[in-house]
Short mmCIF file of C-alpha atoms in Angstrom, two decimals:
data_model
loop_
_atom_site.label_atom_id
_atom_site.label_comp_id
_atom_site.label_asym_id
_atom_site.label_seq_id
_atom_site.Cartn_x
_atom_site.Cartn_y
_atom_site.Cartn_z
CA MET A 1 0.29 -0.19 -0.13
CA ALA A 2 2.66 2.54 0.60
CA SER A 3 3.95 2.70 -2.41
CA ILE A 4 0.64 3.61 -3.72
CA VAL A 5 0.00 6.19 -1.55
CA VAL A 6 3.16 7.93 -2.32
CA ALA A 7 2.55 7.26 -6.37
CA ASP A 8 -0.54 8.77 -5.77
CA ASN A 9 0.18 11.93 -3.97
CA THR A 10 3.28 12.75 -6.03
CA LEU A 11 1.00 12.63 -9.19
CA LEU A 12 -1.34 14.73 -7.16
CA ALA A 13 1.46 17.39 -6.11
CA PHE A 14 2.43 17.52 -10.04
CA ASN A 15 -1.02 17.57 -11.23
CA ILE A 16 -1.38 14.76 -13.19
CA VAL A 17 -4.42 12.77 -13.66
CA PRO A 18 -3.03 9.37 -14.45
CA SER A 19 -4.44 6.02 -15.97
CA GLU A 20 -4.35 3.37 -13.65
CA ILE A 21 -1.75 1.77 -15.85
CA VAL A 22 0.93 5.07 -14.96
CA GLN A 23 -0.28 4.27 -11.16
CA ARG A 24 0.94 0.87 -11.38
CA LEU A 25 4.13 2.03 -13.37
CA ALA A 26 4.97 4.84 -10.58
CA ALA A 27 4.28 2.18 -7.46
CA VAL A 28 6.57 -0.11 -8.96
CA GLY A 29 8.85 2.63 -9.78
CA ILE A 30 8.59 4.01 -6.07
CA MET A 31 9.69 0.43 -4.86
CA ALA A 32 13.02 0.86 -7.15
CA LEU A 33 13.63 4.09 -5.84
CA VAL A 34 13.73 2.30 -2.01
CA ALA A 35 15.94 -0.39 -3.09
CA ALA A 36 18.36 2.50 -5.34
CA CYS A 37 18.26 4.69 -1.72
CA LEU A 38 19.40 1.34 0.29
CA SER A 39 22.25 0.70 -2.10
CA ILE A 40 23.83 4.17 -1.75
CA SER A 41 25.50 3.46 1.37
CA ARG A 42 23.81 2.73 5.32
CA GLU A 43 24.78 6.58 6.39
CA TRP A 44 22.74 8.22 3.83
CA SER A 45 20.11 5.86 4.07
CA VAL A 46 19.75 6.90 7.87
CA ARG A 47 20.18 10.40 7.16
CA ILE A 48 17.19 9.93 4.77
CA VAL A 49 15.00 8.52 6.68
CA ASN A 50 15.71 10.73 9.90
CA SER A 51 15.05 13.43 7.46
CA LEU A 52 11.47 12.57 6.01
CA SER A 53 10.67 11.43 9.35
CA LEU A 54 10.79 15.01 10.65
CA LEU A 55 8.76 15.86 7.57
CA LYS A 56 6.32 13.58 8.79
CA LEU A 57 6.01 15.36 11.87
CA ALA A 58 5.46 18.53 10.04
CA THR A 59 2.46 17.23 8.30
CA PHE A 60 1.01 15.87 11.99
CA LEU A 61 1.78 19.23 13.26
CA LEU A 62 0.04 20.79 10.24
CA ILE A 63 -3.28 19.03 10.42
CA LEU A 64 -3.40 19.19 13.95
CA ALA A 65 -3.24 23.00 13.48
CA THR A 66 -5.65 23.26 10.92
CA ALA A 67 -8.13 21.62 13.17
CA PHE A 68 -7.26 23.24 16.19
CA ALA A 69 -7.82 26.57 14.35
CA ILE A 70 -11.24 25.48 12.78
CA VAL A 71 -12.37 24.48 16.36
CA VAL A 72 -11.20 28.20 18.20
CA GLY A 73 -12.86 29.93 14.67
CA VAL A 74 -10.21 31.00 13.18
CA LEU A 75 -10.42 29.02 9.80
CA PRO A 76 -14.25 28.82 8.39
CA ASN A 77 -15.63 25.42 7.92
CA ASN A 78 -18.64 24.22 6.36
CA VAL A 79 -18.71 20.83 8.35
CA ASP A 80 -20.68 20.50 11.44
CA THR A 81 -18.34 19.33 13.46
CA GLY A 82 -20.61 18.21 16.60
CA SER A 83 -22.34 16.29 14.22
CA ASN A 84 -19.02 13.16 13.48
CA PHE A 85 -18.80 13.06 17.34
CA ARG A 86 -22.63 12.55 18.40
CA GLN A 87 -23.08 9.30 16.23
CA PRO A 88 -19.65 8.52 15.09
CA PHE A 89 -20.71 5.15 14.10
CA ALA A 90 -23.48 5.52 12.16
CA GLY A 91 -23.69 3.87 9.05
CA SER A 92 -20.43 1.59 9.94
CA SER A 93 -20.04 -1.48 7.61
CA THR A 94 -21.44 -4.58 9.00
CA THR A 95 -18.69 -7.27 7.09
CA VAL A 96 -15.86 -8.71 8.60
CA TYR A 97 -13.92 -8.20 5.44
CA ASP A 98 -14.33 -3.76 5.93
CA TYR A 99 -13.07 -4.11 9.69
CA THR A 100 -9.88 -7.06 8.55
CA VAL A 101 -8.68 -4.41 5.91
CA SER A 102 -9.11 -1.73 8.35
CA LEU A 103 -7.00 -3.89 10.90
CA PHE A 104 -4.53 -3.98 8.03
CA LYS A 105 -4.58 -0.65 7.32
CA VAL A 106 -3.52 0.27 10.98
CA LEU A 107 -0.94 -1.97 11.51
CA GLU A 108 0.23 -0.28 8.47
CA SER A 109 0.28 2.98 9.76
CA PHE A 110 2.80 1.63 12.46
CA LEU A 111 5.09 0.06 10.32
CA GLY A 112 8.74 2.14 10.15
CA TRP A 113 8.34 3.47 13.79
CA ASN A 114 9.06 0.13 15.43
CA SER A 115 12.30 -0.79 12.84
CA ALA A 116 14.66 -0.12 15.50
CA GLY A 117 14.18 -3.80 17.86
CA MET A 118 15.17 -5.63 13.88
CA VAL A 119 18.39 -3.44 13.89
CA LEU A 120 19.92 -3.20 17.43
CA GLY A 121 22.72 -5.14 16.37
CA GLU A 122 23.70 -1.63 14.76
CA VAL A 123 22.66 0.41 17.34
CA LYS A 124 24.92 2.20 20.18
CA ASN A 125 23.70 1.00 23.22
CA PRO A 126 21.19 -1.40 22.10
CA GLN A 127 19.35 -1.79 25.64
CA ARG A 128 18.72 1.40 26.78
CA THR A 129 18.06 2.69 22.72
CA LEU A 130 14.97 -0.08 22.46
CA LYS A 131 13.12 1.19 25.93
CA VAL A 132 13.55 4.82 25.33
CA ALA A 133 12.13 4.07 21.38
CA GLY A 134 9.91 1.99 22.20
CA LEU A 135 8.43 4.56 25.28
CA LEU A 136 8.91 7.64 23.36
CA GLY A 137 8.18 6.72 19.97
CA VAL A 138 5.57 4.49 19.92
CA GLY A 139 3.72 6.54 22.69
CA SER A 140 3.90 9.47 20.89
CA VAL A 141 3.01 8.31 17.73
CA GLY A 142 0.05 6.29 19.05
CA ILE A 143 -0.95 9.93 20.55
CA LEU A 144 -0.62 11.64 17.56
CA TYR A 145 -2.26 8.99 15.26
CA LEU A 146 -5.63 9.37 17.69
CA LEU A 147 -5.07 13.14 17.62
CA ILE A 148 -4.96 12.96 13.61
CA ASN A 149 -7.99 11.39 13.06
CA VAL A 150 -10.25 13.29 15.54
CA SER A 151 -8.77 16.12 13.42
CA TYR A 152 -9.77 14.13 9.99
CA PHE A 153 -13.84 14.40 11.83
CA ILE A 154 -13.49 18.13 12.79
CA VAL A 155 -11.96 18.83 8.93
CA ALA A 156 -14.58 16.24 6.91
CA THR A 157 -17.13 14.55 6.98
CA PRO A 158 -16.66 10.62 7.04
CA ASP A 159 -18.14 10.86 3.25
CA ASP A 160 -15.98 13.12 2.22
CA ILE A 161 -12.93 10.69 4.47
CA SER A 162 -14.09 7.57 2.27
CA ARG A 163 -14.13 9.46 -1.06
CA ALA A 164 -10.49 10.73 -0.50
CA GLY A 165 -9.09 7.63 -0.40
CA VAL A 166 -5.06 7.28 -0.03
CA GLN A 167 -4.76 11.29 -0.91
CA LEU A 168 -6.65 12.37 2.26
CA VAL A 169 -4.50 14.97 3.83
CA ALA A 170 -4.04 16.57 0.29
CA ARG A 171 -7.71 16.73 -0.28
CA LEU A 172 -9.28 17.98 2.80
CA LEU A 173 -6.58 20.88 3.26
CA GLY A 174 -6.88 21.53 -0.59
CA ASN A 175 -10.61 21.68 0.50
CA LEU A 176 -9.73 24.43 3.11
CA PHE A 177 -6.97 26.66 1.41
CA GLY A 178 -6.88 25.81 -2.17
CA SER A 179 -5.25 23.88 -5.01
CA ALA A 180 -1.79 25.30 -4.27
CA ALA A 181 -1.94 24.00 -0.56
CA SER A 182 -3.16 20.72 -2.10
CA ARG A 183 -0.38 19.91 -3.85
CA VAL A 184 2.00 21.01 -1.40
CA THR A 185 0.49 18.76 1.15
CA ALA A 186 0.52 15.81 -1.69
CA ALA A 187 4.17 16.27 -1.96
CA MET A 188 4.67 16.26 2.17
CA VAL A 189 2.48 13.11 2.38
CA ALA A 190 4.21 11.48 -0.60
CA LEU A 191 8.11 12.11 0.79
CA SER A 192 6.78 11.03 4.58
CA THR A 193 5.33 7.69 3.37
CA PHE A 194 8.63 7.01 1.04
CA GLY A 195 10.44 8.03 4.14
CA SER A 196 8.85 5.00 6.28
CA MET A 197 9.10 2.43 3.00
CA ILE A 198 12.92 3.20 3.30
CA SER A 199 12.85 2.54 7.03
CA THR A 200 10.71 -0.65 6.83
CA ALA A 201 13.05 -1.67 4.09
CA PHE A 202 16.12 -0.96 5.74
CA ALA A 203 15.17 -3.39 8.68
CA VAL A 204 13.52 -6.08 6.64
CA THR A 205 16.32 -6.47 4.22
CA ARG A 206 18.30 -7.19 7.26
CA VAL A 207 16.19 -9.71 8.79
CA ILE A 208 15.92 -11.54 5.55
CA ARG A 209 20.03 -11.29 5.39
CA GLU A 210 19.84 -12.99 8.99
CA LEU A 211 17.34 -15.30 7.65
CA ALA A 212 19.94 -16.49 4.65
CA LEU A 213 22.52 -16.60 7.25
CA GLU A 214 20.70 -19.21 8.99
CA GLY A 215 19.86 -21.22 5.60
CA ILE A 216 16.49 -21.07 6.32
CA ILE A 217 15.24 -19.13 3.26
CA PRO A 218 15.95 -20.12 -0.32
CA ALA A 219 19.12 -18.59 -2.23
CA ALA A 220 20.53 -18.00 1.11
CA GLY A 221 24.20 -17.80 -0.68
CA ILE A 222 22.95 -14.27 -2.74
CA LEU A 223 20.71 -13.25 -0.03
CA SER A 224 23.23 -13.11 2.63
CA LYS A 225 25.60 -11.18 1.00
CA MET A 226 26.45 -7.42 1.89
CA SER A 227 26.93 -4.75 -0.46
CA LYS A 228 29.85 -1.80 -0.46
CA SER A 229 27.28 0.17 1.04
CA GLY A 230 26.99 -1.16 3.88
CA ASN A 231 23.60 -2.41 3.62
CA PRO A 232 22.25 -6.11 2.66
CA ALA A 233 23.12 -6.91 -1.02
CA SER A 234 20.05 -5.77 -3.57
CA ALA A 235 19.03 -9.20 -3.71
CA THR A 236 17.53 -8.57 -0.67
CA SER A 237 15.64 -5.67 -1.57
CA VAL A 238 14.26 -7.87 -4.86
CA PHE A 239 13.19 -10.36 -2.65
CA MET A 240 11.77 -8.19 -0.55
CA PHE A 241 9.87 -6.29 -3.13
CA GLY A 242 9.05 -9.31 -5.83
CA PRO A 243 5.77 -9.91 -4.42
CA SER A 244 4.58 -6.40 -4.05
CA VAL A 245 5.61 -5.96 -7.59
CA VAL A 246 3.90 -9.03 -8.95
CA ALA A 247 0.56 -8.16 -6.44
CA VAL A 248 0.81 -3.72 -7.72
CA LEU A 249 0.91 -4.93 -11.53
CA LEU A 250 -1.49 -7.73 -11.79
CA LEU A 251 -4.16 -7.32 -8.84
CA PRO A 252 -7.44 -5.44 -9.12
CA PHE A 253 -6.75 -1.36 -7.32
CA GLY A 254 -9.19 -2.73 -4.63
CA ARG A 255 -7.55 -5.02 -3.32
CA LEU A 256 -4.27 -3.50 -3.17
CA THR A 257 -5.25 -1.70 0.16
CA ILE A 258 -4.58 -4.34 1.98
CA ILE A 259 -0.70 -5.35 0.71
CA LYS A 260 1.94 -4.13 1.97
CA CYS A 261 4.60 -2.48 -0.60
#
């Protein structure tokens, strides 16, 4: 899903209305770009992730500030904010499939923030770092995500949120501030999600390499190698993204929302 989020928001940022095949190819290109970033160097991979994580936090703060401005009356809004909270579950789905997809999306939202546990072998003072990162990182992100979801219902109606899809933030802020704000916000979302993809890939490729060293997975001789960049060999990225590439190219787009890409 992440590559689709990056692709769709990037296309929106450039004001491109793509065909489905363009969306699919863009998503595949994003995965290839993530693999390329990991091949540069270990240090630069970490720097890119850290920089884009700050951008993600800035995006969060922008959403929260917008919702707060609406609540205090600084910004006008056509939505009856109170109605979204008086009956928050009105019209909710009754199918197991929808709730399953929702749970996958929630889990997907937290991916990238929990990667420290997978790379402790490369972290200074790992025990202390994991304790601090687990408490502050996951705790603060959980609180922010809760506030973000409340902010969505302040800014828009459930129908607006449902129609916006993976361009939710850009569409909602665009309705308030205009098309330029929509494009800028789309770029911020695309870049921050791209950072999450690199973070996840940075950790998962190392897990794949360790599994290869143990001889648990096929092609262990290739997947266990390290590249000159200090990251696992490019083959681990192919192993990781291969199934996602097939899914993005072949599956109907409606089913791609539950696939980790």
